Tab-separated table of C-alpha atoms in Angstrom:
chain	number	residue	atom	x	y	z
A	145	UNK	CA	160.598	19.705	44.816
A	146	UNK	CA	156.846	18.674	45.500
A	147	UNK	CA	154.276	20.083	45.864
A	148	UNK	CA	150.566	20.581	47.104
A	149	UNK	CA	147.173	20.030	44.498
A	150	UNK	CA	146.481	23.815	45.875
A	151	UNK	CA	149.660	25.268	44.298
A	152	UNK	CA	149.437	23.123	41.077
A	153	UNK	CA	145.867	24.495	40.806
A	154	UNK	CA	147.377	28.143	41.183
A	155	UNK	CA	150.041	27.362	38.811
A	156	UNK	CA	147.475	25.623	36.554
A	157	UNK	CA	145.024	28.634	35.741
A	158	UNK	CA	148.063	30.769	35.210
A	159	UNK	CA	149.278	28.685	32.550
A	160	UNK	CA	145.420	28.623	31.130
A	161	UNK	CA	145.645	31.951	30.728
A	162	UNK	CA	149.185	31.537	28.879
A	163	UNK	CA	147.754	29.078	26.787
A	164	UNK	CA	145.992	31.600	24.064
A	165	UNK	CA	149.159	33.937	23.635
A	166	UNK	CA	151.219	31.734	20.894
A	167	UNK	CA	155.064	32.396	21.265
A	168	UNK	CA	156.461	34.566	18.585
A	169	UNK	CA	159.801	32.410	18.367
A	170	UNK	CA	157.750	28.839	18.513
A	171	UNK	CA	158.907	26.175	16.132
A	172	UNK	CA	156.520	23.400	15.604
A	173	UNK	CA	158.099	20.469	16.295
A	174	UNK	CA	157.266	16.804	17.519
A	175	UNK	CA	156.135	16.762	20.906
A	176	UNK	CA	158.040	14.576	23.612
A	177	UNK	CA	156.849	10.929	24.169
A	178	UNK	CA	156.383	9.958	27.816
A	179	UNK	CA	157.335	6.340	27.314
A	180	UNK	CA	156.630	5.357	31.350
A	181	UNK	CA	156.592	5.872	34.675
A	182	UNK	CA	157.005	3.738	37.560
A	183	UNK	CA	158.481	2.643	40.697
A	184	UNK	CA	162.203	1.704	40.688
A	185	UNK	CA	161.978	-1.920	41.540
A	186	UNK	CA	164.394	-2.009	44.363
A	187	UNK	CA	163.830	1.314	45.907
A	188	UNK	CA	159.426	1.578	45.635
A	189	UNK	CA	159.510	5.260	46.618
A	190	UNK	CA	161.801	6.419	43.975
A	191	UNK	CA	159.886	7.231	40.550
A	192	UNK	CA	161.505	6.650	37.700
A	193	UNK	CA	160.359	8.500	33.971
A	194	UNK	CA	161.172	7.630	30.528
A	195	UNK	CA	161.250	10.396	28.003
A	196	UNK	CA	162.468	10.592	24.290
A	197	UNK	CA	161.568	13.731	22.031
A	198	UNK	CA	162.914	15.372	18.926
A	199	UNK	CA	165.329	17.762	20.843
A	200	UNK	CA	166.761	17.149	24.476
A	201	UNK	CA	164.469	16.923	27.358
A	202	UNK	CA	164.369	20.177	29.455
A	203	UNK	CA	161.139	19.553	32.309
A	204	UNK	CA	159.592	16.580	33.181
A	205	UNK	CA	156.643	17.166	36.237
A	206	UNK	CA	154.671	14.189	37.700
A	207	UNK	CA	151.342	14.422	39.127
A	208	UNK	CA	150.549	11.475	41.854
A	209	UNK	CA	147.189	10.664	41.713
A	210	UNK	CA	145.535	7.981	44.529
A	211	UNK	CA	144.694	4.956	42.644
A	212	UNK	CA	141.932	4.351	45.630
A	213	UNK	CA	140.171	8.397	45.646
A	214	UNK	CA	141.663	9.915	41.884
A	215	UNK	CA	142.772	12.558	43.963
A	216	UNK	CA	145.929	14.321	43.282
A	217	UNK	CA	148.377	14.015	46.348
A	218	UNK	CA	151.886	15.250	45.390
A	219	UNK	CA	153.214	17.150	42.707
A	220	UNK	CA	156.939	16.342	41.756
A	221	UNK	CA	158.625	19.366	40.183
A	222	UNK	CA	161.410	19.259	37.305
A	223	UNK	CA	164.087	20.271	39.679
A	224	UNK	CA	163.399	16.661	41.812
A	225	UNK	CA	164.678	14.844	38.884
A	226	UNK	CA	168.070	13.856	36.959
A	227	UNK	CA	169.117	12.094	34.751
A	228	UNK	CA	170.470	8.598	35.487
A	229	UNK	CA	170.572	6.813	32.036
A	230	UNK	CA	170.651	7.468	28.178
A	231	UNK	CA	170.406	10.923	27.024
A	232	UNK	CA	168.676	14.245	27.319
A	233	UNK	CA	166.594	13.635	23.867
A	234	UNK	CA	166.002	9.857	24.701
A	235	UNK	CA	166.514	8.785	28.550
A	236	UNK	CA	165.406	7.709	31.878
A	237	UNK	CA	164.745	10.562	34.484
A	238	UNK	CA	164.349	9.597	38.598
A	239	UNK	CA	163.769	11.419	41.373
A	240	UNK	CA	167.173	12.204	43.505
A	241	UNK	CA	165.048	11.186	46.497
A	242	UNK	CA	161.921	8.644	47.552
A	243	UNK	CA	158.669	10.522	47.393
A	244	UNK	CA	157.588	11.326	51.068
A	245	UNK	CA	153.927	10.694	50.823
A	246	UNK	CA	151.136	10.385	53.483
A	247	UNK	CA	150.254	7.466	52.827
A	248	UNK	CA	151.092	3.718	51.441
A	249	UNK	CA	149.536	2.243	48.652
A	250	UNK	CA	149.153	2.384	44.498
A	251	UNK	CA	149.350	5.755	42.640
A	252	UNK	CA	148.597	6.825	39.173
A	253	UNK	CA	151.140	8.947	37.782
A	254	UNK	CA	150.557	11.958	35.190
A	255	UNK	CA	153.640	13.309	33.577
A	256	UNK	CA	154.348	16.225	31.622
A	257	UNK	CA	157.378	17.043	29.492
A	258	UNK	CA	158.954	19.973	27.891
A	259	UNK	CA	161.749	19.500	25.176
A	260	UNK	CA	164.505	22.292	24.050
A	261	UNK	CA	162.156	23.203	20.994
A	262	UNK	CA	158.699	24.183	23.562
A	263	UNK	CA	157.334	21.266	22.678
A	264	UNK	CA	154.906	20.542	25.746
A	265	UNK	CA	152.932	17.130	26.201
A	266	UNK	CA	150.887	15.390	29.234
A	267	UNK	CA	150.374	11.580	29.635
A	268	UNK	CA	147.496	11.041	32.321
A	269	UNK	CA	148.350	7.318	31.951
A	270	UNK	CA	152.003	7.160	31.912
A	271	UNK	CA	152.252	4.338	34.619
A	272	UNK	CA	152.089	3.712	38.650
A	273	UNK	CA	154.000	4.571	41.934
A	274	UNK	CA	154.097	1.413	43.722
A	275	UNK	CA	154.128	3.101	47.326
A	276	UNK	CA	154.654	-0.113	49.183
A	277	UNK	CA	156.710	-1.549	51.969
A	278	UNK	CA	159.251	-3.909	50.462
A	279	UNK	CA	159.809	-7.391	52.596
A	280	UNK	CA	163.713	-7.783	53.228
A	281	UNK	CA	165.014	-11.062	55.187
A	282	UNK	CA	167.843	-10.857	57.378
A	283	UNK	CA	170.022	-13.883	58.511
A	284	UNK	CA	168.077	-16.776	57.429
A	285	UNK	CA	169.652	-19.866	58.037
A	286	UNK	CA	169.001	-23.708	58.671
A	287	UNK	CA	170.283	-25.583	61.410
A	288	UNK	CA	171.475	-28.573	58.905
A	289	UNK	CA	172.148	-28.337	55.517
A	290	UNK	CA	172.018	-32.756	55.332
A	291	UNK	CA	169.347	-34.819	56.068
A	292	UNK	CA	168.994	-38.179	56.420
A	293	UNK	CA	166.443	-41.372	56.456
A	294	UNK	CA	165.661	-40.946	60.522
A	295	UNK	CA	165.807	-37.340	60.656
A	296	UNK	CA	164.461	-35.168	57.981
A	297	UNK	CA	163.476	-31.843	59.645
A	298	UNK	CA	165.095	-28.887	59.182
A	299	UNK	CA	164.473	-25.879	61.256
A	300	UNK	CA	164.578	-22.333	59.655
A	301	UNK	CA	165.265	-18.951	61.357
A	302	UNK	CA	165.780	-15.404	60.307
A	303	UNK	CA	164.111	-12.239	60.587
A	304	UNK	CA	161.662	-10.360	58.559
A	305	UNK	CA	162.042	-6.855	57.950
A	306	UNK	CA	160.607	-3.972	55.411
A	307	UNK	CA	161.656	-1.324	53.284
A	308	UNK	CA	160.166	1.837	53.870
A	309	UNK	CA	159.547	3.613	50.444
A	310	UNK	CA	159.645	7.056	52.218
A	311	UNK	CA	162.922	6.943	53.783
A	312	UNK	CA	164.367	3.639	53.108
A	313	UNK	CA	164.498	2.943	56.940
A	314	UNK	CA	164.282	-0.671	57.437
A	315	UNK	CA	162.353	-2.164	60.086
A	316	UNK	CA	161.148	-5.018	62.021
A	317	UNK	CA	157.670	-6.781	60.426
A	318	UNK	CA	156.139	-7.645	63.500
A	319	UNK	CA	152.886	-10.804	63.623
A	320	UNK	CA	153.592	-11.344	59.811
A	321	UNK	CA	153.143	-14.541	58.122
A	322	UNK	CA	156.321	-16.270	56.819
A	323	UNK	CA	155.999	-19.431	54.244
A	324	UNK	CA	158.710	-21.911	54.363
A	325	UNK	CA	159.015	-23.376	51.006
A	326	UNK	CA	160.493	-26.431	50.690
A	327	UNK	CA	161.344	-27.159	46.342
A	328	UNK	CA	158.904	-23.909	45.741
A	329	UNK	CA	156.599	-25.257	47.485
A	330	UNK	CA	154.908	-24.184	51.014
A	331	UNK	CA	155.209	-26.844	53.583
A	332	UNK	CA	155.318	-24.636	57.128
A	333	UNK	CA	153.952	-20.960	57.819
A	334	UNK	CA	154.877	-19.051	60.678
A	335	UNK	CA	154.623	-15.427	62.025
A	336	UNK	CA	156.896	-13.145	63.322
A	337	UNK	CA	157.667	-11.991	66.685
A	338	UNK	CA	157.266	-8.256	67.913
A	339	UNK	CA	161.163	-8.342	66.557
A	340	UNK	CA	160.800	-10.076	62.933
A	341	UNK	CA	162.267	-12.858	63.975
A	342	UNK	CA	160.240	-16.281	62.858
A	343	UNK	CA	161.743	-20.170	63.204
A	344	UNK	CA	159.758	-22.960	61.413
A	345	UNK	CA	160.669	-26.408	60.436
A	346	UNK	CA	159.883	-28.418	57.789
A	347	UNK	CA	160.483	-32.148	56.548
A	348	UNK	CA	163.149	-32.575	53.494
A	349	UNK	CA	162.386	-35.935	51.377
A	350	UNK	CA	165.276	-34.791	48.867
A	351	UNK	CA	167.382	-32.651	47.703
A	352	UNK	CA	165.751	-29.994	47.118
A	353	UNK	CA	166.102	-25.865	47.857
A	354	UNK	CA	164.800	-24.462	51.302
A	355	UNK	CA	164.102	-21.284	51.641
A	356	UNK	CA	161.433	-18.360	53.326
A	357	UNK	CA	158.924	-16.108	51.652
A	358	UNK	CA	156.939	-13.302	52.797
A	359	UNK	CA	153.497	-13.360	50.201
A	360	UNK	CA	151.415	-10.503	49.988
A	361	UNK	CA	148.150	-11.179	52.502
A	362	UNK	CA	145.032	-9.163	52.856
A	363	UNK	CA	145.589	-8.250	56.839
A	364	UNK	CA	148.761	-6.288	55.461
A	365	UNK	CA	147.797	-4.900	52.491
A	366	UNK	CA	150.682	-2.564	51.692
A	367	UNK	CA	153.669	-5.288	52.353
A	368	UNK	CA	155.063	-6.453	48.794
A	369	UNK	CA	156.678	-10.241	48.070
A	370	UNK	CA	159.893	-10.940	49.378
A	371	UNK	CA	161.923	-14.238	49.781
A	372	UNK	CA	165.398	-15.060	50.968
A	373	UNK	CA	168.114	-17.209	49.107
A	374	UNK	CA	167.496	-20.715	49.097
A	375	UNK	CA	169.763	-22.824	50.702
A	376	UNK	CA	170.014	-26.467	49.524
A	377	UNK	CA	169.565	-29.516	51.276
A	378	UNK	CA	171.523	-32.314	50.370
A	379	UNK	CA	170.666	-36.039	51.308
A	380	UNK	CA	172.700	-38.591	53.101
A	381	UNK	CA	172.261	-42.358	51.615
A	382	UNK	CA	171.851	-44.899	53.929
A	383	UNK	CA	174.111	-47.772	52.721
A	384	UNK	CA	172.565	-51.060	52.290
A	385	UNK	CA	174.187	-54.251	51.454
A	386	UNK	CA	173.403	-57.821	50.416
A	387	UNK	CA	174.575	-61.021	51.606
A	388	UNK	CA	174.159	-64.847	49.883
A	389	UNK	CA	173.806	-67.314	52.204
A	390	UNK	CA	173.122	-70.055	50.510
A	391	UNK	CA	174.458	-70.696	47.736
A	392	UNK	CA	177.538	-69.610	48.924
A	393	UNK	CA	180.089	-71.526	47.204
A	394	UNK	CA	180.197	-72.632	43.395
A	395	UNK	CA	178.047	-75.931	42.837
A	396	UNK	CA	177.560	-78.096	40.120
A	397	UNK	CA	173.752	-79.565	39.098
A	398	UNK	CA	172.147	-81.933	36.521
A	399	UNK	CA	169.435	-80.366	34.608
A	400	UNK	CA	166.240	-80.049	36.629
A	401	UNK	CA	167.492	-79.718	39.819
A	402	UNK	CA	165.800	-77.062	41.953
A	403	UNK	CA	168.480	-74.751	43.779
A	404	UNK	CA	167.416	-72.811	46.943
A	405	UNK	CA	168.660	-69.014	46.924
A	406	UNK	CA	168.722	-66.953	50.336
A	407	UNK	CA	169.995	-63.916	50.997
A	408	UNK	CA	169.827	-60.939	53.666
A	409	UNK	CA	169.636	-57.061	53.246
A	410	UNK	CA	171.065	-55.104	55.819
A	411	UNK	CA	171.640	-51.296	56.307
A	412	UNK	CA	174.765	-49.121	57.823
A	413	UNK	CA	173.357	-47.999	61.582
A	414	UNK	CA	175.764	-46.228	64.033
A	415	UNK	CA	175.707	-50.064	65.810
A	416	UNK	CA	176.548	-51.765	62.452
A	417	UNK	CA	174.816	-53.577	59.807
A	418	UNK	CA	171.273	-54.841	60.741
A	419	UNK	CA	168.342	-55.815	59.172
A	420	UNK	CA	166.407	-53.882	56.639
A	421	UNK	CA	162.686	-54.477	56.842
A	422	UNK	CA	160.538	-53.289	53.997
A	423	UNK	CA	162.646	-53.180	50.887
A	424	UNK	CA	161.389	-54.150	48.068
A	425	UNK	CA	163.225	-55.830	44.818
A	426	UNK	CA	163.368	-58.559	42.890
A	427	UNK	CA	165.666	-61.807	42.140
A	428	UNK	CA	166.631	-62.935	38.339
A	429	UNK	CA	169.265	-66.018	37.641
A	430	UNK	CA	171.280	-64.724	34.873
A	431	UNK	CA	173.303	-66.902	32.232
A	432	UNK	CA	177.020	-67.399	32.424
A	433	UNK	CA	177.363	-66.634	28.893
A	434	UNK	CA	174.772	-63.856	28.731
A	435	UNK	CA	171.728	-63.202	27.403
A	436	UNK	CA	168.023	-63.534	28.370
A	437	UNK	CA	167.835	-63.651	32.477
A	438	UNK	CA	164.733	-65.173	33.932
A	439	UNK	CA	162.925	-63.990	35.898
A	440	UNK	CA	162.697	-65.750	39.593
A	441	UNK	CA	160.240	-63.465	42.046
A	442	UNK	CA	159.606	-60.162	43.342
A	443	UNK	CA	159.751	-59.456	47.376
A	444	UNK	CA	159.837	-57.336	50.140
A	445	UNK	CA	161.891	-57.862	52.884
A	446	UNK	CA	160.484	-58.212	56.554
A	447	UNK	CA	162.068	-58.017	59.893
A	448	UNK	CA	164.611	-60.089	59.518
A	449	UNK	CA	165.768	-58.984	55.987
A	450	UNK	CA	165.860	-62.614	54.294
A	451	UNK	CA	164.656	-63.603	51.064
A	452	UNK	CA	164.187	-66.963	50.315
A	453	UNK	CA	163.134	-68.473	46.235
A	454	UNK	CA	163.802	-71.355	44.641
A	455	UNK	CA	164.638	-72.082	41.059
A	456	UNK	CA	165.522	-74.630	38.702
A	457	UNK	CA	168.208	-73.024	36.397
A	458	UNK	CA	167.931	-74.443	32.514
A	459	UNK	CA	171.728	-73.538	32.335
A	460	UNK	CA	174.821	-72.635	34.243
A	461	UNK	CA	174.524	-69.134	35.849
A	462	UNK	CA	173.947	-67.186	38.845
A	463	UNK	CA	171.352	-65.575	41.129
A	464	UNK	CA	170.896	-61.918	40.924
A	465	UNK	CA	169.604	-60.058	43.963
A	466	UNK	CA	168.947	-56.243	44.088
A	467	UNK	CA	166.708	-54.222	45.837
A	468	UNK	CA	165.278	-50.709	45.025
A	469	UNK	CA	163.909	-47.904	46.746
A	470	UNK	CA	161.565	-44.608	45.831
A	471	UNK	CA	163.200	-43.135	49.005
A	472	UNK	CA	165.875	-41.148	47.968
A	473	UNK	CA	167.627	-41.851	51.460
A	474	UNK	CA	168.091	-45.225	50.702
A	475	UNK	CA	170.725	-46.722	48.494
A	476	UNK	CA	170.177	-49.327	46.120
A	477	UNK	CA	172.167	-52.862	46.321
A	478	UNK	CA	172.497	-56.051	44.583
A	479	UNK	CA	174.877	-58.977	44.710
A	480	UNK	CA	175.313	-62.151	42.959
A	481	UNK	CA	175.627	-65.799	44.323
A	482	UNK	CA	177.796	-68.130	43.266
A	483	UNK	CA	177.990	-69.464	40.053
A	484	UNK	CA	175.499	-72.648	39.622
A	485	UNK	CA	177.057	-74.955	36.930
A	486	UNK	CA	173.778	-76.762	34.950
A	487	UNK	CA	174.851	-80.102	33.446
A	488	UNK	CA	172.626	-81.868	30.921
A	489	UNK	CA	172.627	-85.785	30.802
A	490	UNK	CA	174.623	-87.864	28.353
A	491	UNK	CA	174.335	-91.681	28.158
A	492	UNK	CA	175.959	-94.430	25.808
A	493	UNK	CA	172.643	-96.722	24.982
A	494	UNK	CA	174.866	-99.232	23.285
A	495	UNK	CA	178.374	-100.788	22.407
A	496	UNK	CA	180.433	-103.727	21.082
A	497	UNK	CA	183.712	-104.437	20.250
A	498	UNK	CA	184.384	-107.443	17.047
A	499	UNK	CA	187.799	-108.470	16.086
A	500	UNK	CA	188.618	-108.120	12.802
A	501	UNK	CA	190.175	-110.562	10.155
A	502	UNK	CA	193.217	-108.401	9.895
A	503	UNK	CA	193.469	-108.732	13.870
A	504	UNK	CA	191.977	-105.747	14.578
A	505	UNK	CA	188.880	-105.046	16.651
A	506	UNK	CA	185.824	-102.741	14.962
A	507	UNK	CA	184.336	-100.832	17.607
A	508	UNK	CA	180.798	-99.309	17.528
A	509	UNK	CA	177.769	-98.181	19.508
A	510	UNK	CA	175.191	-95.101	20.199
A	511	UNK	CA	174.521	-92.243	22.403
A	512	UNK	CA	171.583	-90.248	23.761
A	513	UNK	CA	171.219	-86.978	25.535
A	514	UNK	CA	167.430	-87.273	27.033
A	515	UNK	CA	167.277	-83.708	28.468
A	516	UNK	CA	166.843	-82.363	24.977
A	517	UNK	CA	169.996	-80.511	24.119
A	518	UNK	CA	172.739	-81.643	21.975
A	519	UNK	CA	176.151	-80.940	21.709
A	520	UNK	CA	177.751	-79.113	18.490
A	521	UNK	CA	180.157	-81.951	18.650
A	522	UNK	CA	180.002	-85.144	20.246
A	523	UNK	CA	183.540	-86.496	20.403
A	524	UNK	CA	183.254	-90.002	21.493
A	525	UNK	CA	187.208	-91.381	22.840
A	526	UNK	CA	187.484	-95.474	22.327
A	527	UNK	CA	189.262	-96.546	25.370
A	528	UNK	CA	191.415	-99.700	26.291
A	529	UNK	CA	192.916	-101.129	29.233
A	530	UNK	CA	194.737	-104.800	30.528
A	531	UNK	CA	193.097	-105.385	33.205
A	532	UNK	CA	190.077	-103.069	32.850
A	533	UNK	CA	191.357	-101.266	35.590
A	534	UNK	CA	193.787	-98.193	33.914
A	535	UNK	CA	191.998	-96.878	30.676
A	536	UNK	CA	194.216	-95.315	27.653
A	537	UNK	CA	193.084	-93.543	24.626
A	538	UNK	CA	192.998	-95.201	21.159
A	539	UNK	CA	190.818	-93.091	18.454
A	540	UNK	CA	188.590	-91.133	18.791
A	541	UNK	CA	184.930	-91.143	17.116
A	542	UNK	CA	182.802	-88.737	15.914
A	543	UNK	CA	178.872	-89.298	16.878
A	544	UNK	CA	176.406	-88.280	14.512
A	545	UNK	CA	172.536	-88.661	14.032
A	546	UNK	CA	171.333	-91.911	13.116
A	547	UNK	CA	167.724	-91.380	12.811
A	548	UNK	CA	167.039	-92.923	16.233
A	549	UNK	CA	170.396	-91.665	18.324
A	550	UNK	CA	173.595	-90.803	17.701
A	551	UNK	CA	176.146	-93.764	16.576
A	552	UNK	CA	179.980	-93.932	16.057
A	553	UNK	CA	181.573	-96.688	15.236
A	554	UNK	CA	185.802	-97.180	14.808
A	555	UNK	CA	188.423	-99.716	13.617
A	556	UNK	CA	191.491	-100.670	16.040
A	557	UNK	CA	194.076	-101.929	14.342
A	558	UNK	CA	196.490	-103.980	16.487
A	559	UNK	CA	194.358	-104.491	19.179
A	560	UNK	CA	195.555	-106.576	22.259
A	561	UNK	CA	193.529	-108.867	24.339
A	562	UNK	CA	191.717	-107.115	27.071
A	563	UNK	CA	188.932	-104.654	27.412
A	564	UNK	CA	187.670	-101.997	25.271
A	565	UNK	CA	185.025	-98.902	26.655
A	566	UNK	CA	183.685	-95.763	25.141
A	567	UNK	CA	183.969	-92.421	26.865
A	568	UNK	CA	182.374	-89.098	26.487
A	569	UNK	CA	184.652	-86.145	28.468
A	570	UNK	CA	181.932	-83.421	30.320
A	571	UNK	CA	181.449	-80.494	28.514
A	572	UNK	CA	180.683	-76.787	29.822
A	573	UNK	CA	176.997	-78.119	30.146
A	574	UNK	CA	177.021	-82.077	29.396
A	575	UNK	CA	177.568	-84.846	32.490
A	576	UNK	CA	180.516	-87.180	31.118
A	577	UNK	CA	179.308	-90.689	29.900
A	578	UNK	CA	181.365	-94.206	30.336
A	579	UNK	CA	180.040	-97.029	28.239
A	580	UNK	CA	180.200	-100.443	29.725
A	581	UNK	CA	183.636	-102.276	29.340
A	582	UNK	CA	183.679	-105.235	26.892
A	583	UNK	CA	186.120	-108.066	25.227
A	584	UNK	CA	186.411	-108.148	21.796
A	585	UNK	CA	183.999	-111.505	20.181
A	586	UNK	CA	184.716	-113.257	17.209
């Protein structure tokens, strides 16, 4: 039960006078520690107490003191309070009902406790009655739980309410503030209507958590923090795509030949593919057999969604595309041309063909590569034909440095009357070579 500051005063000087008359039965024992006091967090006008002592537990009281005058306003007797958790000697007393006090706001809270030995002590600072109305949402919801890269508002609704610590009535908040929080962070702020209800939208530019939160404001002092699940927004990609015009098909080049790339970015629309202005990326042209890509230019696309660079490749390889975006609404893309095949030069500088005293023909001459690469090997095939029309194989001659290009020589042994050539078969990145023909001398 509770009651009045007159009655505890009554009570009060009685026990005064009790106080000088020591108990012939008393046992001195440890007195009971009040450990705290305070509001049970999901039901503000319920106080809870926790006690332990040497011996069980057998009164608590609580004086409610205004934190704003220090005036007592309720006392809350022994019999208002059970036990909910532990045990008598060390436990957690609260109050089978809310506290029904005049009015809102923070309380100090005395408590005195009695164990089963007469142990008596008094805390005056065991803890606080938060005597607040507790914000409660109702039926929030969003109207989308996707957003995409033309429409990224989403509306919130619901309806604010509070708890009433008294009674536990809940009831309409009526011209409160409401904070839409978008990622824990506040991007709208509404107010109620004379029901609760609020609707506010916000913009989404991921995804991210939405949800609404009542925070405590001066104009209603006695309203505590509440917020309402979140509800996540996901994000819907728009699909991009690239497209190599040019080059389209495979092509073969001699080293130091500039090659033209273009190629269009285009996005997924409701209509089809289109356009995509702005994007930003960059090209590279990367090697056939891997390693280092170069670099060929940075861009952003404009309203017709072509690039356009030129490069001139230093071997065989392709053109890399891709484009990027910050905007999580926007998928990336790439795509690769087609394959550019880089061919270095390869030239015979010189040949002859002698016929031998044994009636063979020696065979000999030189080579040069004047883009500055080299192959490993340089297999040079001495060719023969009638009429110098249909060429057949004979031997084949390895070239090798010279000191001022790279000579081969062979014998033919046999040889017929009729012409004689050297030839050089392409490579993966070497142009073939024909020498000219030639007749054997003497």
């Amino acid at each position: 039960m509770f009651r009045t500051r007159a009655a505890w005063t009554a009570a009060g000087a009685v026990a005064v006078l009790l106080a000088g008359i020591p108990a012939a039965h008393a046992v001195e024992g440890q007195a009971p520690e009040v450990r705290w006091a305070h509001s049970v967090s999901d039901d503000l006008g319920t106080l809870a107490v926790g006690v332990r002592s040497d011996s069980a537990v057998t009164a608590i009281r609580a004086h409610i003191v205004s934190a704003a005058t220090q005036q007592e306003v309720a006392v809350v007797e022994n019999d208002a309070f059970s036990l909910v958790s532990g045990t008598p000697e060390d436990g957690v007393w609260q109050t089978k009902q809310p506290l029904d006090l005049a009015e809102l706001g923070s309380y100090t809270v005395h408590v005195e406790a009695t164990d089963a030995d007469g142990d008596h002590t008094t805390d005056n600072s065991a803890g606080s009655l938060a005597y607040y109305v507790a914000a409660v949402f109702e039926d929030v919801r969003t109207d989308r739980t996707e957003v995409d890269v033309d429409d990224r508002q989403v509306r919130v609704d619901g309806v604010l309410k509070g708890r009433w610590p008294a009674t536990r009535e809940v009831k309409p908040l009526a011209d409160h503030p409401v904070d839409i929080d978008v990622d824990y962070w506040t991007e709208n702020t509404v107010r109620t209507d004379a029901e609760g209800r609020f609707s506010g939208t916000v913009t989404v530019n991921a995804a991210v958590p939405v949800q609404a939160v009542y925070r405590h404001v001066n104009e209603h002092p006695y309203v505590l923090y509440g917020e309402s699940p979140s509800t996540q927004i996901g994000v819907h990609q728009v699909a991009t795509r690239w497209t190599v015009q040019e080059p389209a098909q495979a092509r073969t080049i001699d080293f130091g030949q500039e090659v033209t790339l273009t190629a269009t970015l285009e996005r997924e629309t409701e209509q089809g593919w289109v356009p995509f202005e702005g994007q930003s990326g960059g090209v590279l042209f990367e090697p056939s057999g891997g390693g280092q890509s170069a670099g060929v230019g940075y861009f952003t696309t404009g309203a017709d969604g072509k690039v356009t660079f030129t490069h001139t490749p230093w071997e065989s390889g392709s053109f890399r595309v891709a484009s990027h975006s910050d905007d999580p609404f926007i998928a990336d893309a790439s795509s690769n041309s087609a394959r550019i095949t880089v061919l270095r030069a390869s030239v015979f500088t010189s040949f002859s063909a002698t016929r031998t005293p044994d009636h063979g023909v020696h065979v000999e001459g030189a080579m040069d590569f004047p883009d500055g690469w080299t192959p490993a090997d340089i297999p040079v095939h001495i060719q023969y034909s009638r009429d110098g029309e249909q060429w057949a194989d004979l031997v084949t001659a390895e070239a090798t440095w010279s000191g001022s290009g790279y000579a081969f020589s062979a014998d033919v042994a046999g040889a017929r009357r009729g012409y004689f050539r050297a030839y050089f078969a392409a490579t993966d990145a070497f142009r073939a070579a024909t020498s000219e023909a030639v007749k054997a001398s003497r």
